[in-house]
């Protein structure tokens, strides 16, 4: 049995911890905050329960696969509900497009918008399904350490179908011309942290996940997933240490790794860094032990940060669904304010999650739980005055849509932005989603999961393969854990 330390208790760290413990290793998880879960923590106040980060449950097969490897079923831990509609998009003049859970109904919806679109969507989705089958079931489980990993029977045979290095935006427009349908097809890449024109067409697999498989919700909130992963790890002997930050990591004596925390010094046979990659390298490692320089990180394209509001409202709000995308402003202008000329956007797009439409546990009776998110450029100036001015802008548009003076009924409000991401998660530039999945930052072009200088040291999470998002982070933890076991010469 080897002793393995894990830095950070986000979803990738918990995934790695449970996997390693299931293989008989002694696993210690260190978390600098007072509770585990990273961005998937919950915040409770005034009878409301707010998911602080992820709110879209896609790719349920990835969750199922993870728990099955540990001898569990997802249903052992939480009830999963399929949302219908999966989400709604609000466009100009407060027009609504509700996206049904039923595939046949979705085909009818697009056909009503544009004649012939249903047949084109079938063809588009067939390609997306192929990418999902090869990409999510095979390619994303590769560690990204060698280009030869990508040369499998499936990838060689279907190299053009996978479209690793062609544009997502161009791919969508080969099938559709209607602006509403294009918005529907392009919205999933917002979670990948780049403009559609800079995102590989491979990621149309996200359309398969979101539009064909559907959108789900774990009753009780996303912390149910964290609790399940923690339980699965603890059952196998994983030990958790909260309020204990890692302060330094060095090699030695011999093959052991010397780890200093805020409370102790210990030696481990291996280490997996689930916390922010840049922070680990620049703050915890000696210069000679780093994979990358500060200059390397400065040149990378990062996914957006976000301005978030957690709001408790003392009445029910009409017209809202569980997931609401306010695309009633110009997408390209907002995107340019994030990626090309970083500044606070003039007319932002934003997202409203209202889980109390589905889950009575997250708000007191006859009240609503709102989570509002506006993507912004990372490392942008963040102060209370800016937050409040955008709160007014967003609420004004929300009130126009619902027909309710929401502000008059607010009984709880908390904001969260760039500086909070930095302080809570040591997030580089306060990014919310990690490294953008651009054409030049995909697959093997991402930061490597293996430390080149310290033996048996691996990285996991949204700054390395396979990338941002909850399912990719679950996979990332398993990939890093498997590579560490190989490095330790432990048969798996």
PDB file of N, CA and C in Angstrom, residues 140-193:
ATOM      1  N   UNK A 140     -11.235  10.828 -24.400  1.00  0.00           N
ATOM      2  CA  UNK A 140     -11.048  11.628 -23.182  1.00  0.00           C
ATOM      3  C   UNK A 140     -10.414  10.840 -22.043  1.00  0.00           C
ATOM      4  N   UNK A 141     -10.341   9.538 -22.177  1.00  0.00           N
ATOM      5  CA  UNK A 141      -9.665   8.734 -21.155  1.00  0.00           C
ATOM      6  C   UNK A 141      -8.166   8.583 -21.451  1.00  0.00           C
ATOM      7  N   UNK A 142      -7.678   9.284 -22.488  1.00  0.00           N
ATOM      8  CA  UNK A 142      -6.249   9.280 -22.794  1.00  0.00           C
ATOM      9  C   UNK A 142      -5.561  10.365 -21.968  1.00  0.00           C
ATOM     10  N   UNK A 143      -4.340  10.097 -21.473  1.00  0.00           N
ATOM     11  CA  UNK A 143      -3.680  11.077 -20.598  1.00  0.00           C
ATOM     12  C   UNK A 143      -3.050  12.263 -21.303  1.00  0.00           C
ATOM     13  N   UNK A 144      -3.011  12.266 -22.635  1.00  0.00           N
ATOM     14  CA  UNK A 144      -2.470  13.417 -23.346  1.00  0.00           C
ATOM     15  C   UNK A 144      -0.968  13.558 -23.250  1.00  0.00           C
ATOM     16  N   UNK A 145      -0.268  12.456 -23.014  1.00  0.00           N
ATOM     17  CA  UNK A 145       1.188  12.505 -22.852  1.00  0.00           C
ATOM     18  C   UNK A 145       1.934  12.263 -24.156  1.00  0.00           C
ATOM     19  N   UNK A 146       1.251  11.701 -25.153  1.00  0.00           N
ATOM     20  CA  UNK A 146       1.897  11.410 -26.430  1.00  0.00           C
ATOM     21  C   UNK A 146       0.879  11.518 -27.546  1.00  0.00           C
ATOM     22  N   UNK A 147       1.323  12.032 -28.691  1.00  0.00           N
ATOM     23  CA  UNK A 147       0.436  12.154 -29.848  1.00  0.00           C
ATOM     24  C   UNK A 147      -0.024  10.780 -30.329  1.00  0.00           C
ATOM     25  N   UNK A 148       0.758   9.742 -30.000  1.00  0.00           N
ATOM     26  CA  UNK A 148       0.419   8.389 -30.453  1.00  0.00           C
ATOM     27  C   UNK A 148      -0.863   7.876 -29.798  1.00  0.00           C
ATOM     28  N   UNK A 149      -1.228   8.454 -28.650  1.00  0.00           N
ATOM     29  CA  UNK A 149      -2.473   8.043 -27.991  1.00  0.00           C
ATOM     30  C   UNK A 149      -3.688   8.281 -28.894  1.00  0.00           C
ATOM     31  N   UNK A 150      -3.593   9.327 -29.729  1.00  0.00           N
ATOM     32  CA  UNK A 150      -4.725   9.697 -30.572  1.00  0.00           C
ATOM     33  C   UNK A 150      -4.847   8.813 -31.801  1.00  0.00           C
ATOM     34  N   UNK A 151      -3.792   8.042 -32.091  1.00  0.00           N
ATOM     35  CA  UNK A 151      -3.805   7.212 -33.292  1.00  0.00           C
ATOM     36  C   UNK A 151      -4.333   5.822 -32.971  1.00  0.00           C
ATOM     37  N   UNK A 152      -5.631   5.736 -32.766  1.00  0.00           N
ATOM     38  CA  UNK A 152      -6.287   4.459 -32.531  1.00  0.00           C
ATOM     39  C   UNK A 152      -7.028   4.041 -33.800  1.00  0.00           C
ATOM     40  N   UNK A 153      -7.535   2.833 -33.793  1.00  0.00           N
ATOM     41  CA  UNK A 153      -8.293   2.337 -34.949  1.00  0.00           C
ATOM     42  C   UNK A 153      -9.450   3.284 -35.279  1.00  0.00           C
ATOM     43  N   UNK A 154     -10.157   3.732 -34.215  1.00  0.00           N
ATOM     44  CA  UNK A 154     -11.324   4.591 -34.438  1.00  0.00           C
ATOM     45  C   UNK A 154     -10.921   5.965 -34.981  1.00  0.00           C
ATOM     46  N   UNK A 155      -9.840   6.534 -34.426  1.00  0.00           N
ATOM     47  CA  UNK A 155      -9.469   7.884 -34.846  1.00  0.00           C
ATOM     48  C   UNK A 155      -8.873   7.888 -36.248  1.00  0.00           C
ATOM     49  N   UNK A 156      -8.098   6.873 -36.581  1.00  0.00           N
ATOM     50  CA  UNK A 156      -7.528   6.801 -37.926  1.00  0.00           C
ATOM     51  C   UNK A 156      -8.643   6.617 -38.951  1.00  0.00           C
ATOM     52  N   UNK A 157      -9.579   5.751 -38.631  1.00  0.00           N
ATOM     53  CA  UNK A 157     -10.698   5.479 -39.530  1.00  0.00           C
ATOM     54  C   UNK A 157     -11.614   6.699 -39.657  1.00  0.00           C
ATOM     55  N   UNK A 158     -11.818   7.400 -38.537  1.00  0.00           N
ATOM     56  CA  UNK A 158     -12.781   8.503 -38.550  1.00  0.00           C
ATOM     57  C   UNK A 158     -12.174   9.858 -38.290  1.00  0.00           C
ATOM     58  N   UNK A 159     -10.896  10.048 -38.709  1.00  0.00           N
ATOM     59  CA  UNK A 159     -10.190  11.284 -38.385  1.00  0.00           C
ATOM     60  C   UNK A 159     -10.929  12.524 -38.881  1.00  0.00           C
ATOM     61  N   UNK A 160     -11.535  12.439 -40.072  1.00  0.00           N
ATOM     62  CA  UNK A 160     -12.238  13.613 -40.603  1.00  0.00           C
ATOM     63  C   UNK A 160     -13.583  13.813 -39.909  1.00  0.00           C
ATOM     64  N   UNK A 161     -14.210  12.721 -39.501  1.00  0.00           N
ATOM     65  CA  UNK A 161     -15.507  12.829 -38.823  1.00  0.00           C
ATOM     66  C   UNK A 161     -15.358  13.438 -37.434  1.00  0.00           C
ATOM     67  N   UNK A 162     -14.223  13.221 -36.786  1.00  0.00           N
ATOM     68  CA  UNK A 162     -14.028  13.756 -35.434  1.00  0.00           C
ATOM     69  C   UNK A 162     -13.826  15.265 -35.443  1.00  0.00           C
ATOM     70  N   UNK A 163     -13.270  15.817 -36.507  1.00  0.00           N
ATOM     71  CA  UNK A 163     -13.110  17.270 -36.673  1.00  0.00           C
ATOM     72  C   UNK A 163     -12.407  17.932 -35.485  1.00  0.00           C
ATOM     73  N   UNK A 164     -11.272  17.359 -35.121  1.00  0.00           N
ATOM     74  CA  UNK A 164     -10.512  17.887 -33.984  1.00  0.00           C
ATOM     75  C   UNK A 164     -10.022  19.310 -34.216  1.00  0.00           C
ATOM     76  N   UNK A 165      -9.705  19.629 -35.468  1.00  0.00           N
ATOM     77  CA  UNK A 165      -9.089  20.926 -35.714  1.00  0.00           C
ATOM     78  C   UNK A 165      -9.836  21.753 -36.766  1.00  0.00           C
ATOM     79  N   UNK A 166     -11.166  21.583 -36.807  1.00  0.00           N
ATOM     80  CA  UNK A 166     -11.984  22.461 -37.635  1.00  0.00           C
ATOM     81  C   UNK A 166     -12.967  23.205 -36.743  1.00  0.00           C
ATOM     82  N   UNK A 167     -13.522  24.300 -37.246  1.00  0.00           N
ATOM     83  CA  UNK A 167     -14.292  25.229 -36.419  1.00  0.00           C
ATOM     84  C   UNK A 167     -15.721  24.766 -36.148  1.00  0.00           C
ATOM     85  N   UNK A 168     -16.112  24.872 -34.906  1.00  0.00           N
ATOM     86  CA  UNK A 168     -17.473  24.531 -34.484  1.00  0.00           C
ATOM     87  C   UNK A 168     -18.496  25.427 -35.178  1.00  0.00           C
ATOM     88  N   UNK A 169     -18.190  26.720 -35.232  1.00  0.00           N
ATOM     89  CA  UNK A 169     -19.104  27.688 -35.824  1.00  0.00           C
ATOM     90  C   UNK A 169     -19.376  27.361 -37.295  1.00  0.00           C
ATOM     91  N   UNK A 170     -18.315  27.060 -38.038  1.00  0.00           N
ATOM     92  CA  UNK A 170     -18.472  26.707 -39.458  1.00  0.00           C
ATOM     93  C   UNK A 170     -19.270  25.419 -39.610  1.00  0.00           C
ATOM     94  N   UNK A 171     -19.016  24.469 -38.721  1.00  0.00           N
ATOM     95  CA  UNK A 171     -19.707  23.176 -38.771  1.00  0.00           C
ATOM     96  C   UNK A 171     -21.215  23.365 -38.602  1.00  0.00           C
ATOM     97  N   UNK A 172     -21.625  24.174 -37.632  1.00  0.00           N
ATOM     98  CA  UNK A 172     -23.051  24.415 -37.382  1.00  0.00           C
ATOM     99  C   UNK A 172     -23.704  25.060 -38.604  1.00  0.00           C
ATOM    100  N   UNK A 173     -22.987  26.011 -39.209  1.00  0.00           N
ATOM    101  CA  UNK A 173     -23.565  26.756 -40.335  1.00  0.00           C
ATOM    102  C   UNK A 173     -23.627  25.958 -41.627  1.00  0.00           C
ATOM    103  N   UNK A 174     -22.987  24.819 -41.670  1.00  0.00           N
ATOM    104  CA  UNK A 174     -23.150  23.924 -42.826  1.00  0.00           C
ATOM    105  C   UNK A 174     -24.531  23.281 -42.813  1.00  0.00           C
ATOM    106  N   UNK A 175     -25.123  23.214 -41.628  1.00  0.00           N
ATOM    107  CA  UNK A 175     -26.418  22.559 -41.478  1.00  0.00           C
ATOM    108  C   UNK A 175     -27.580  23.539 -41.338  1.00  0.00           C
ATOM    109  N   UNK A 176     -27.331  24.696 -40.695  1.00  0.00           N
ATOM    110  CA  UNK A 176     -28.432  25.593 -40.337  1.00  0.00           C
ATOM    111  C   UNK A 176     -28.110  27.039 -40.708  1.00  0.00           C
ATOM    112  N   UNK A 177     -29.154  27.800 -41.029  1.00  0.00           N
ATOM    113  CA  UNK A 177     -28.979  29.224 -41.338  1.00  0.00           C
ATOM    114  C   UNK A 177     -29.838  30.124 -40.453  1.00  0.00           C
ATOM    115  N   UNK A 178     -30.871  29.540 -39.838  1.00  0.00           N
ATOM    116  CA  UNK A 178     -31.749  30.338 -38.979  1.00  0.00           C
ATOM    117  C   UNK A 178     -31.032  30.721 -37.686  1.00  0.00           C
ATOM    118  N   UNK A 179     -31.118  32.006 -37.313  1.00  0.00           N
ATOM    119  CA  UNK A 179     -30.386  32.509 -36.143  1.00  0.00           C
ATOM    120  C   UNK A 179     -30.796  31.813 -34.842  1.00  0.00           C
ATOM    121  N   UNK A 180     -32.088  31.512 -34.708  1.00  0.00           N
ATOM    122  CA  UNK A 180     -32.563  30.869 -33.478  1.00  0.00           C
ATOM    123  C   UNK A 180     -31.984  29.463 -33.338  1.00  0.00           C
ATOM    124  N   UNK A 181     -31.957  28.740 -34.458  1.00  0.00           N
ATOM    125  CA  UNK A 181     -31.424  27.374 -34.403  1.00  0.00           C
ATOM    126  C   UNK A 181     -29.917  27.404 -34.193  1.00  0.00           C
ATOM    127  N   UNK A 182     -29.239  28.351 -34.822  1.00  0.00           N
ATOM    128  CA  UNK A 182     -27.789  28.486 -34.609  1.00  0.00           C
ATOM    129  C   UNK A 182     -27.495  28.789 -33.145  1.00  0.00           C
ATOM    130  N   UNK A 183     -28.293  29.680 -32.543  1.00  0.00           N
ATOM    131  CA  UNK A 183     -28.107  29.994 -31.116  1.00  0.00           C
ATOM    132  C   UNK A 183     -28.302  28.747 -30.257  1.00  0.00           C
ATOM    133  N   UNK A 184     -29.304  27.946 -30.592  1.00  0.00           N
ATOM    134  CA  UNK A 184     -29.570  26.704 -29.862  1.00  0.00           C
ATOM    135  C   UNK A 184     -28.387  25.749 -29.974  1.00  0.00           C
ATOM    136  N   UNK A 185     -27.805  25.639 -31.177  1.00  0.00           N
ATOM    137  CA  UNK A 185     -26.713  24.700 -31.399  1.00  0.00           C
ATOM    138  C   UNK A 185     -25.395  25.197 -30.811  1.00  0.00           C
ATOM    139  N   UNK A 186     -25.223  26.518 -30.765  1.00  0.00           N
ATOM    140  CA  UNK A 186     -23.938  27.052 -30.300  1.00  0.00           C
ATOM    141  C   UNK A 186     -23.877  27.259 -28.796  1.00  0.00           C
ATOM    142  N   UNK A 187     -25.029  27.330 -28.135  1.00  0.00           N
ATOM    143  CA  UNK A 187     -24.984  27.681 -26.719  1.00  0.00           C
ATOM    144  C   UNK A 187     -24.177  26.706 -25.861  1.00  0.00           C
ATOM    145  N   UNK A 188     -24.169  25.363 -26.150  1.00  0.00           N
ATOM    146  CA  UNK A 188     -23.398  24.481 -25.259  1.00  0.00           C
ATOM    147  C   UNK A 188     -21.915  24.811 -25.178  1.00  0.00           C
ATOM    148  N   UNK A 189     -21.343  25.416 -26.248  1.00  0.00           N
ATOM    149  CA  UNK A 189     -19.907  25.693 -26.201  1.00  0.00           C
ATOM    150  C   UNK A 189     -19.582  26.853 -25.267  1.00  0.00           C
ATOM    151  N   UNK A 190     -20.596  27.577 -24.806  1.00  0.00           N
ATOM    152  CA  UNK A 190     -20.337  28.606 -23.797  1.00  0.00           C
ATOM    153  C   UNK A 190     -19.682  27.993 -22.568  1.00  0.00           C
ATOM    154  N   UNK A 191     -19.993  26.717 -22.298  1.00  0.00           N
ATOM    155  CA  UNK A 191     -19.431  26.033 -21.137  1.00  0.00           C
ATOM    156  C   UNK A 191     -18.001  25.575 -21.399  1.00  0.00           C
ATOM    157  N   UNK A 192     -17.531  25.720 -22.642  1.00  0.00           N
ATOM    158  CA  UNK A 192     -16.168  25.304 -22.981  1.00  0.00           C
ATOM    159  C   UNK A 192     -15.204  26.482 -22.945  1.00  0.00           C
ATOM    160  N   UNK A 193     -15.742  27.684 -22.790  1.00  0.00           N
ATOM    161  CA  UNK A 193     -14.888  28.830 -22.557  1.00  0.00           C
ATOM    162  C   UNK A 193     -14.222  29.435 -23.766  1.00  0.00           C
TER     163      UNK A 193
END
